[in-house]
PDB file of C-alpha atoms in Angstrom:
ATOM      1  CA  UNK A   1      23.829  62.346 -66.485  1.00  0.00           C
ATOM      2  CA  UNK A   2      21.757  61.396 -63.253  1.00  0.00           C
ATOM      3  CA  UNK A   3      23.118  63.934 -61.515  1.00  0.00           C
ATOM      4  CA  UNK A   4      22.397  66.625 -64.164  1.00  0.00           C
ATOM      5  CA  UNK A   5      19.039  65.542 -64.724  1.00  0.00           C
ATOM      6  CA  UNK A   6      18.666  66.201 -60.468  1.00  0.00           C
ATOM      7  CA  UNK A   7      19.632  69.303 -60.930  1.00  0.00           C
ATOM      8  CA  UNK A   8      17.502  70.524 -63.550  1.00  0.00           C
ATOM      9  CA  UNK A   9      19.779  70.625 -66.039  1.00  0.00           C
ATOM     10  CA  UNK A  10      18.138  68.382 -68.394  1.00  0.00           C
ATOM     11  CA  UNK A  11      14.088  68.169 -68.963  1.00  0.00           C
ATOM     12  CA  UNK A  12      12.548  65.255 -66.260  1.00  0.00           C
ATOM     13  CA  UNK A  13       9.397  63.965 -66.176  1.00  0.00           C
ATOM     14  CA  UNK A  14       8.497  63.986 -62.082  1.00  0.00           C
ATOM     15  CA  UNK A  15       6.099  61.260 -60.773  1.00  0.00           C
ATOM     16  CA  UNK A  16       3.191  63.348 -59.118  1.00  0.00           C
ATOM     17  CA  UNK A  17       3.300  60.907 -55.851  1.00  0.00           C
ATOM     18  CA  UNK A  18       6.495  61.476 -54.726  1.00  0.00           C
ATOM     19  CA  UNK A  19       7.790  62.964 -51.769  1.00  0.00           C
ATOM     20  CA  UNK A  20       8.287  66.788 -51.717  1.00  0.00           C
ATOM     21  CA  UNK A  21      11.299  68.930 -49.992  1.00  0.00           C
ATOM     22  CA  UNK A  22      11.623  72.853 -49.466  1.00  0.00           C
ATOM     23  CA  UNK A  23      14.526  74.339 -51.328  1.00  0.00           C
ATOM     24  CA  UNK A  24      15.682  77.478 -50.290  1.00  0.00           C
ATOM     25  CA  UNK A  25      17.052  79.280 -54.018  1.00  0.00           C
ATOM     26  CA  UNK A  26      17.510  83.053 -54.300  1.00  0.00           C
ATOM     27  CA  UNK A  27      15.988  83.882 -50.794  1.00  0.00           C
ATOM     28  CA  UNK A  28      12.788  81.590 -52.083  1.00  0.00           C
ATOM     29  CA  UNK A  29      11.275  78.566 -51.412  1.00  0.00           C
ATOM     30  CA  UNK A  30      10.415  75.908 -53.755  1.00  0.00           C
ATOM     31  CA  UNK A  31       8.999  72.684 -53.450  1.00  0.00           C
ATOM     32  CA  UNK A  32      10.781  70.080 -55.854  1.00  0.00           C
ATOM     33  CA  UNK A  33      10.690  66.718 -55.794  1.00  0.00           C
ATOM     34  CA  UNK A  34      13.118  64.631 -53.142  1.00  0.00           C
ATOM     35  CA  UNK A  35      16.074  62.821 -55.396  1.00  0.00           C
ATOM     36  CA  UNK A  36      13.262  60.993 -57.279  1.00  0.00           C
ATOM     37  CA  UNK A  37      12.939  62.477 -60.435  1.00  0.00           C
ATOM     38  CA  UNK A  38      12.597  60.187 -63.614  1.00  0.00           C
ATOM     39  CA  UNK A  39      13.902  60.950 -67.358  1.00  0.00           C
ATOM     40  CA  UNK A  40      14.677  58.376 -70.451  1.00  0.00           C
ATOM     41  CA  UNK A  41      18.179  60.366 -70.422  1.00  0.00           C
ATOM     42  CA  UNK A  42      19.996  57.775 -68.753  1.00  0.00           C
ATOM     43  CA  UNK A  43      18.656  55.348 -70.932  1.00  0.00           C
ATOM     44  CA  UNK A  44      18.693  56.902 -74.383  1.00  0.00           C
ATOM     45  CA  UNK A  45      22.621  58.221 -73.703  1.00  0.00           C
ATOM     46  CA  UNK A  46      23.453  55.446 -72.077  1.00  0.00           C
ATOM     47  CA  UNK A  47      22.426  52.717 -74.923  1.00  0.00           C
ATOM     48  CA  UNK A  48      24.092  55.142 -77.755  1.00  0.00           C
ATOM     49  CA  UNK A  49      27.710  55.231 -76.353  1.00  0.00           C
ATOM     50  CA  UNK A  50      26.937  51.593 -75.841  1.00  0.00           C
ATOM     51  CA  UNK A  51      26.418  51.420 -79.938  1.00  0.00           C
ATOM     52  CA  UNK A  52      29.227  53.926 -80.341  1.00  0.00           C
ATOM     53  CA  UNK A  53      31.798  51.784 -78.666  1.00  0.00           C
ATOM     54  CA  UNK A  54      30.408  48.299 -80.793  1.00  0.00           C
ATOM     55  CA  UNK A  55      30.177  50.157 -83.549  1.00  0.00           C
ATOM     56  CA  UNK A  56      33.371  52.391 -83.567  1.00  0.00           C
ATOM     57  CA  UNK A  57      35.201  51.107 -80.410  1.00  0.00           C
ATOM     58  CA  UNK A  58      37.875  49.795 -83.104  1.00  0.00           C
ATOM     59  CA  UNK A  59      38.403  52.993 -84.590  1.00  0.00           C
ATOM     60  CA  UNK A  60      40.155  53.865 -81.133  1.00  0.00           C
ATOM     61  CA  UNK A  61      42.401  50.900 -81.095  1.00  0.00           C
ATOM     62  CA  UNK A  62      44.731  52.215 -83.597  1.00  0.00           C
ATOM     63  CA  UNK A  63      48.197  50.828 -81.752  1.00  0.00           C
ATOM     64  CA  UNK A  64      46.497  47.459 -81.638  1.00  0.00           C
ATOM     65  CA  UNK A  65      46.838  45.018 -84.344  1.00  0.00           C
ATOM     66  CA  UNK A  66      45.845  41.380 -85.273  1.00  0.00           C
ATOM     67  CA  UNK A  67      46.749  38.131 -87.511  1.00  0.00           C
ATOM     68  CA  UNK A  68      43.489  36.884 -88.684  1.00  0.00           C
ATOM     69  CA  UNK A  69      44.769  33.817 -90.643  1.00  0.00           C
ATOM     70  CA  UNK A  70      41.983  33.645 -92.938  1.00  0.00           C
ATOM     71  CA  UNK A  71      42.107  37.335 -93.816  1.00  0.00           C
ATOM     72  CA  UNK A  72      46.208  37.421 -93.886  1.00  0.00           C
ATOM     73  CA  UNK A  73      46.645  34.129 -95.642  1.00  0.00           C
ATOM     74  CA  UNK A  74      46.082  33.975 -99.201  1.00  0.00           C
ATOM     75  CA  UNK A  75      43.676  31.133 -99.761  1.00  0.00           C
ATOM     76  CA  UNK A  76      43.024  30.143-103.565  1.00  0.00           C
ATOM     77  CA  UNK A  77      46.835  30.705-104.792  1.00  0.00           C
ATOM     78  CA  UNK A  78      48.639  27.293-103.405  1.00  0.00           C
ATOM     79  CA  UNK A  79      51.612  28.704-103.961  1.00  0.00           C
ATOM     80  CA  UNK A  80      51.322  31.591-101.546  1.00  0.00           C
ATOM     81  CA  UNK A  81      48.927  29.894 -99.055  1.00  0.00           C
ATOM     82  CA  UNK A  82      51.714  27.634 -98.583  1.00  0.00           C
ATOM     83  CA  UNK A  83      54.351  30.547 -98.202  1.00  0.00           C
ATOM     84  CA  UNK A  84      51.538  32.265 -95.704  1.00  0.00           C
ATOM     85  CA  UNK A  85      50.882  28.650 -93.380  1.00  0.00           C
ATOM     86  CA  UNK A  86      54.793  28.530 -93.377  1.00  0.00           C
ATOM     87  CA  UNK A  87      55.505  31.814 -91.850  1.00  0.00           C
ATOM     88  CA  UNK A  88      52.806  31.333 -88.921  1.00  0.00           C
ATOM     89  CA  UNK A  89      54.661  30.392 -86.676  1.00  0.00           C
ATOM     90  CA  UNK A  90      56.768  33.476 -87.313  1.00  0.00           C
ATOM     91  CA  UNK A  91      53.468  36.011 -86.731  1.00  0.00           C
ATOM     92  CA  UNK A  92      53.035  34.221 -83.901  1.00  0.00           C
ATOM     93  CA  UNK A  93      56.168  34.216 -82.207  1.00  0.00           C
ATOM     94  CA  UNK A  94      56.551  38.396 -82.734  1.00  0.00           C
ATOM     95  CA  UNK A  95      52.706  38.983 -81.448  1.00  0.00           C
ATOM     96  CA  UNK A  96      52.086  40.242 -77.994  1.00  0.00           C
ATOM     97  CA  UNK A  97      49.817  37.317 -77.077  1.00  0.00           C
ATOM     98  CA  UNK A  98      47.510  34.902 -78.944  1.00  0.00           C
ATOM     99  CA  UNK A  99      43.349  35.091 -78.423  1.00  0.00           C
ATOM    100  CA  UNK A 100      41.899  32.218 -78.330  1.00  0.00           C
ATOM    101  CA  UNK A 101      38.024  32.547 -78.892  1.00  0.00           C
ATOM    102  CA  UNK A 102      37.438  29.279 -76.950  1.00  0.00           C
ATOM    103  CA  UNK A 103      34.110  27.303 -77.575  1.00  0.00           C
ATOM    104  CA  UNK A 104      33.280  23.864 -77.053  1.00  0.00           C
ATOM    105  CA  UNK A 105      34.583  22.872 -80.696  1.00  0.00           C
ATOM    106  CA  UNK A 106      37.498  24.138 -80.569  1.00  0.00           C
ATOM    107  CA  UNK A 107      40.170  21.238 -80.024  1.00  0.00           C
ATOM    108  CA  UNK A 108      38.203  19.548 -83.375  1.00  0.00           C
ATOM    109  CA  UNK A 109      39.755  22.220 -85.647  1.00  0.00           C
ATOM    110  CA  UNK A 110      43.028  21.587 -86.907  1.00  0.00           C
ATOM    111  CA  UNK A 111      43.670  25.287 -87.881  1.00  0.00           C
ATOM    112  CA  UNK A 112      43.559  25.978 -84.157  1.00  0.00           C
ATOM    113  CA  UNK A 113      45.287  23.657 -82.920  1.00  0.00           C
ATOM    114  CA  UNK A 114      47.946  24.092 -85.154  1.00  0.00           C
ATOM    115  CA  UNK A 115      48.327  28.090 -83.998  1.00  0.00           C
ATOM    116  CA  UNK A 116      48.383  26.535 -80.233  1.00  0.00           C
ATOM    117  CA  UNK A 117      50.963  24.174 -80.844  1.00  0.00           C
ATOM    118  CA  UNK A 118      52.891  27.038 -82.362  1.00  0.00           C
ATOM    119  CA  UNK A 119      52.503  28.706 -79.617  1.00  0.00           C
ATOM    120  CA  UNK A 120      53.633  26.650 -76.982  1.00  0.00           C
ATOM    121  CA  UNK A 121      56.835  25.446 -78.917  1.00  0.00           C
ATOM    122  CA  UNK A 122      59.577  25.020 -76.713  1.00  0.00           C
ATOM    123  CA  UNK A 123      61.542  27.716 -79.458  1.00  0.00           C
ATOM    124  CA  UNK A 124      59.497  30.610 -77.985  1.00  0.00           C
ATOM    125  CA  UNK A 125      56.292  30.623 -75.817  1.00  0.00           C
ATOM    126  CA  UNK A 126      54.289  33.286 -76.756  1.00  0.00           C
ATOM    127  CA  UNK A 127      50.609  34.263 -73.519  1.00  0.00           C
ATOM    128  CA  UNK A 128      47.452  32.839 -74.430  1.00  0.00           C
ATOM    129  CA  UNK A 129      44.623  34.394 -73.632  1.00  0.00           C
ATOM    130  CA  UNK A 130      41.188  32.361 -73.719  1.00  0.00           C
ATOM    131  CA  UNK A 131      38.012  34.391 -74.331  1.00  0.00           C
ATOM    132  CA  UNK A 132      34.717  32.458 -73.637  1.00  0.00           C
ATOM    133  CA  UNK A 133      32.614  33.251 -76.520  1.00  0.00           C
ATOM    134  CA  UNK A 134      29.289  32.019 -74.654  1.00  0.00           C
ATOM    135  CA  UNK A 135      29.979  34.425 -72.278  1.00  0.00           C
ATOM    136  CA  UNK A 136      30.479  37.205 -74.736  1.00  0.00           C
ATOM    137  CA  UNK A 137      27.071  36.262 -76.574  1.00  0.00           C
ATOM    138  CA  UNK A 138      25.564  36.523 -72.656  1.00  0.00           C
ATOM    139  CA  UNK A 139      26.479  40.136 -72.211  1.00  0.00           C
ATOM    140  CA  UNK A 140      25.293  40.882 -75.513  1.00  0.00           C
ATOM    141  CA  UNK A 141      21.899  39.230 -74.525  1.00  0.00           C
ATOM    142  CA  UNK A 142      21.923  40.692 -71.264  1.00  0.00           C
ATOM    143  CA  UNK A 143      22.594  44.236 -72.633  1.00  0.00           C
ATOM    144  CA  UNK A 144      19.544  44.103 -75.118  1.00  0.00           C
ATOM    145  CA  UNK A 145      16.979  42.576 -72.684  1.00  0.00           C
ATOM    146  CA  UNK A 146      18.042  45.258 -69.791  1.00  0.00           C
ATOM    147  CA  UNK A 147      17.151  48.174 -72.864  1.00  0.00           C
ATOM    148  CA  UNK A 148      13.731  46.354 -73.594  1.00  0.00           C
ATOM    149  CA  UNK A 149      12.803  45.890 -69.763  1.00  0.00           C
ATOM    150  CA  UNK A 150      13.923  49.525 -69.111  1.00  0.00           C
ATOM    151  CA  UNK A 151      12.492  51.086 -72.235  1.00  0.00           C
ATOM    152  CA  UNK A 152       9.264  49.166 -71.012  1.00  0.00           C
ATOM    153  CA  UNK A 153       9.160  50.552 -67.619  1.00  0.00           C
ATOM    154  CA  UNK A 154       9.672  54.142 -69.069  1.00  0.00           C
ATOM    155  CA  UNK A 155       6.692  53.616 -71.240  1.00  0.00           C
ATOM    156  CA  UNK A 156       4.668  52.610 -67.907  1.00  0.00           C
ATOM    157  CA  UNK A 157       6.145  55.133 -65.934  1.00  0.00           C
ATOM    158  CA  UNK A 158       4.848  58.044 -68.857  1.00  0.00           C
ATOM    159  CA  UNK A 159       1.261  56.443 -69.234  1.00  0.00           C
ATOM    160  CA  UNK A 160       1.014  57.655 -65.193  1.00  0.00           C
ATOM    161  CA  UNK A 161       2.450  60.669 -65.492  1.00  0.00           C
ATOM    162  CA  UNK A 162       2.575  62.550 -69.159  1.00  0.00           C
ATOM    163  CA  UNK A 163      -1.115  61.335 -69.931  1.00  0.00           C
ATOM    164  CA  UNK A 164      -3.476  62.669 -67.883  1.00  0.00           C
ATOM    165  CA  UNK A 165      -6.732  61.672 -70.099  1.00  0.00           C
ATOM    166  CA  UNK A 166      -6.225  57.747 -69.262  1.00  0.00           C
ATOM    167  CA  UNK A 167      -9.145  56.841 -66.486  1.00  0.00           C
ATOM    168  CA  UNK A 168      -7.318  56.715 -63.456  1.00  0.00           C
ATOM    169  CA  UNK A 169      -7.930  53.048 -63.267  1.00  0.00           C
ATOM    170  CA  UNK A 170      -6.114  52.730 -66.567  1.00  0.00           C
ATOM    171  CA  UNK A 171      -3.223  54.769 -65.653  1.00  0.00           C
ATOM    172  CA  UNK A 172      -2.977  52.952 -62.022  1.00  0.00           C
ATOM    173  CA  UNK A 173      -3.508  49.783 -63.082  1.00  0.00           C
ATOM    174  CA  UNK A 174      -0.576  50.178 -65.785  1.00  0.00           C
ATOM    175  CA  UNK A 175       1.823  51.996 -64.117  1.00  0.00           C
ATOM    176  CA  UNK A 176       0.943  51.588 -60.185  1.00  0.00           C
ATOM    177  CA  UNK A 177       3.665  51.468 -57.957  1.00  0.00           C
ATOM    178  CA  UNK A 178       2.659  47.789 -56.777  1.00  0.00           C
ATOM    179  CA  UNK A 179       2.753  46.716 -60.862  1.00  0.00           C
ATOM    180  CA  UNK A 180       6.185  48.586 -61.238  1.00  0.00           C
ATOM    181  CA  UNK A 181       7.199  46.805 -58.178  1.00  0.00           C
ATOM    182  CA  UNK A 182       6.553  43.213 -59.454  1.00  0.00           C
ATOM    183  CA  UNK A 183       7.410  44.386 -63.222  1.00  0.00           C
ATOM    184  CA  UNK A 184      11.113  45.189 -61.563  1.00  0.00           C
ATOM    185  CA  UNK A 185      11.211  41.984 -59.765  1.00  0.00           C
ATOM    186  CA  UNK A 186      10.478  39.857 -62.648  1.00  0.00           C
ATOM    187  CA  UNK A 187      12.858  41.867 -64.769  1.00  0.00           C
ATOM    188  CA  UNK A 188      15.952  41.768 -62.325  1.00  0.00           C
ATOM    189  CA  UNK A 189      15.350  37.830 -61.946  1.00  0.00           C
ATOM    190  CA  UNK A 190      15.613  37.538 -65.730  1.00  0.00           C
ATOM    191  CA  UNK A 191      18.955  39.013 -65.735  1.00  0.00           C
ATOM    192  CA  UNK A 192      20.336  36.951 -62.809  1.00  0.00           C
ATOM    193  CA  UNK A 193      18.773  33.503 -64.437  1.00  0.00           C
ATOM    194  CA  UNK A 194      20.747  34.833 -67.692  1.00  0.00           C
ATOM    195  CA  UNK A 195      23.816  35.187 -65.905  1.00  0.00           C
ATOM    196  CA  UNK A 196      23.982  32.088 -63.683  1.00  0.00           C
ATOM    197  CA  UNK A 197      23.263  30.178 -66.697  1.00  0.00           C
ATOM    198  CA  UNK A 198      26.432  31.728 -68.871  1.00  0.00           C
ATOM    199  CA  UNK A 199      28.282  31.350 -65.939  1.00  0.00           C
ATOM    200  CA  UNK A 200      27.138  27.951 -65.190  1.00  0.00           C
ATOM    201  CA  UNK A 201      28.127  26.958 -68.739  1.00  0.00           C
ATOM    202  CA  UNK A 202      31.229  28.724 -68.499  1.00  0.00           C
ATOM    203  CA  UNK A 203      32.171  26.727 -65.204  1.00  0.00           C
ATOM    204  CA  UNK A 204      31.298  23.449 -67.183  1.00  0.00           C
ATOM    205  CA  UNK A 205      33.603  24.377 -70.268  1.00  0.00           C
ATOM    206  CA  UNK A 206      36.303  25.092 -68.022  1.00  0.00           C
ATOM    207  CA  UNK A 207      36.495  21.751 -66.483  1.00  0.00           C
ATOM    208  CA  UNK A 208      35.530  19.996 -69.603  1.00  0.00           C
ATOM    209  CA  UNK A 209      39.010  21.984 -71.235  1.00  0.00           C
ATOM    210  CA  UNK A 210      41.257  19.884 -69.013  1.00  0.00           C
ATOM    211  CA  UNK A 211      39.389  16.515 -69.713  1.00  0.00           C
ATOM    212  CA  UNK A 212      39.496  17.859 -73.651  1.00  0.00           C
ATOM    213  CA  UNK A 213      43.697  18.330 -73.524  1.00  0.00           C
ATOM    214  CA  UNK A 214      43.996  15.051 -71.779  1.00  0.00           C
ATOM    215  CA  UNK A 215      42.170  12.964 -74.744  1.00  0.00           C
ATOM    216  CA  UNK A 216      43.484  15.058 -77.315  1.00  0.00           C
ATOM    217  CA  UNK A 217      44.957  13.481 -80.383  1.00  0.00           C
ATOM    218  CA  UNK A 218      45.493  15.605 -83.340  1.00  0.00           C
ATOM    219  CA  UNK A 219      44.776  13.001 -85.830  1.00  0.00           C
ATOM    220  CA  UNK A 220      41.012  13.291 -84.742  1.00  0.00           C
ATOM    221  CA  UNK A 221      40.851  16.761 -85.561  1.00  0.00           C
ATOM    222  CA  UNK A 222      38.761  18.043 -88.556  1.00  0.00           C
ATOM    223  CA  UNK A 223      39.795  20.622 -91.057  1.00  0.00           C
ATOM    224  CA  UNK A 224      37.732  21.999 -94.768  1.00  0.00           C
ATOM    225  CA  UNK A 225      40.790  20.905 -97.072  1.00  0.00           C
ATOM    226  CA  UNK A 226      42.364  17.636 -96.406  1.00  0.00           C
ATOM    227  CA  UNK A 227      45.715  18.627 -98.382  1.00  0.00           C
ATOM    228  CA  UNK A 228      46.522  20.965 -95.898  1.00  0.00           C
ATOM    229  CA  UNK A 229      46.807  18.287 -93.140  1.00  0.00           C
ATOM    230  CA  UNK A 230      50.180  16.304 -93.812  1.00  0.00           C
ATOM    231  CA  UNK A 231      51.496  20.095 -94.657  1.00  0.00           C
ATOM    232  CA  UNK A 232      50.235  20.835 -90.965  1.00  0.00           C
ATOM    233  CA  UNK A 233      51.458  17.908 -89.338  1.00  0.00           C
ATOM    234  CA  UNK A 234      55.153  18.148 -90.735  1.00  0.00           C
ATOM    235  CA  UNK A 235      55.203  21.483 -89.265  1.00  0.00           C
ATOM    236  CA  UNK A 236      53.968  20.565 -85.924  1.00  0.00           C
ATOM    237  CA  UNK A 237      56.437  17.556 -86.226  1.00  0.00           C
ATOM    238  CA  UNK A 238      59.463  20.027 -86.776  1.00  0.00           C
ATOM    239  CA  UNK A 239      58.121  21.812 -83.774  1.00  0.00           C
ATOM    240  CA  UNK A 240      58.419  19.481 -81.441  1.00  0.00           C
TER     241      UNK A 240
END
């Protein structure tokens, strides 16, 4: 799209103080700007196949399928909740992997724990595959606070250059190259104090997961319906 835009293809909006080269088209020479010309395509395009893919990115993952237990598991009929929890381990065992959305909590939970311990049976070991949700919630953060900064800058950058009736003071003072400067600055340290700190966090859950298997004991773990428990533990019990 950048390169597109460069090349007239698409409508830019040209910042009147930047350098300007002779082009040689046709047997003519033109004076366009030097590589530096500015448009909100990159921006608009970019953040809609960003919605298309969260939106719709599914819809493209037809060959890929998942055991939500909660969805899969009938959960008001006792009689086929229990014929669900007992065939688990048998989902389990035939999927390609297990994902484990891992958060601090997530040893306390019974229910997961349970689907680990089915994984790792010594009967068949079926790849786990940890996905840090805090780090998942950062690039979600980090995604809408790069479109704000940049849709802010592109607002700054067209108060200089599409409205010529602002005083100049106004238009300088707004959207001057030392203020863009600074506004950049500020911007770019944002997003690298947002990721140090969800990778900092991710660092600390990491070595708090092998401190968390060490003191584990499964009769510490919570869970919503307390008759599911001894139903749990039997099965872990057969397991191992």
């Amino acid at each position: 799209v950048h390169f597109a835009q460069q090349f007239y293809v698409l409508p830019t909006v040209v910042d009147p103080g930047v350098r300007f080269v002779r082009r040689c088209e046709n047997g003519q020479e033109n004076l366009v700007p030097d590589f530096y010309a500015t448009g909100a395509w990159e921006l608009v395009l970019g953040e809609a196949a960003a919605l298309v893919v969260l939106l719709g990115g599914h819809a493209f993952c037809t060959r890929t399928h998942y055991f939500f237990d909660c969805a899969c598991i009938h959960q008001t009929d006792r009689v086929l909740k229990a014929a669900g929890v007992a065939h688990i381990p048998d989902f389990i065992r035939k999927s390609g992997e297990l994902c484990v959305l891992w958060d601090g909590e997530y040893l306390t939970r019974l229910w997961c724990v349970y689907e680990l311990a089915v994984a790792h049976a010594p009967s068949a070991r079926t790849p786990v595959r940890f996905v840090p949700l805090g780090m998942s919630v950062m690039l979600v953060q980090l995604h809408v606070f790069c479109f704000a900064t940049q849709s802010v800058k592109m607002g700054l950058f067209l108060c200089r250059t599409v409205n010529p009736r602002l005083p100049f003071w106004t238009r300088h003072l707004l959207a001057g190259r030392t203020v863009m400067f600074y506004v950049c600055v500020l911007t770019d340290a944002c997003c690298f104090a947002l990721v140090a700190r969800a990778s900092a966090e991710l660092a600390r859950m990491l070595r708090s997961m092998e401190e968390e298997l060490n003191r584990f004991e499964v009769g510490k773990t919570e869970i919503f319906d307390e008759d599911d428990r001894r139903m749990l533990y039997e099965s872990i019990q057969e397991m191992y």
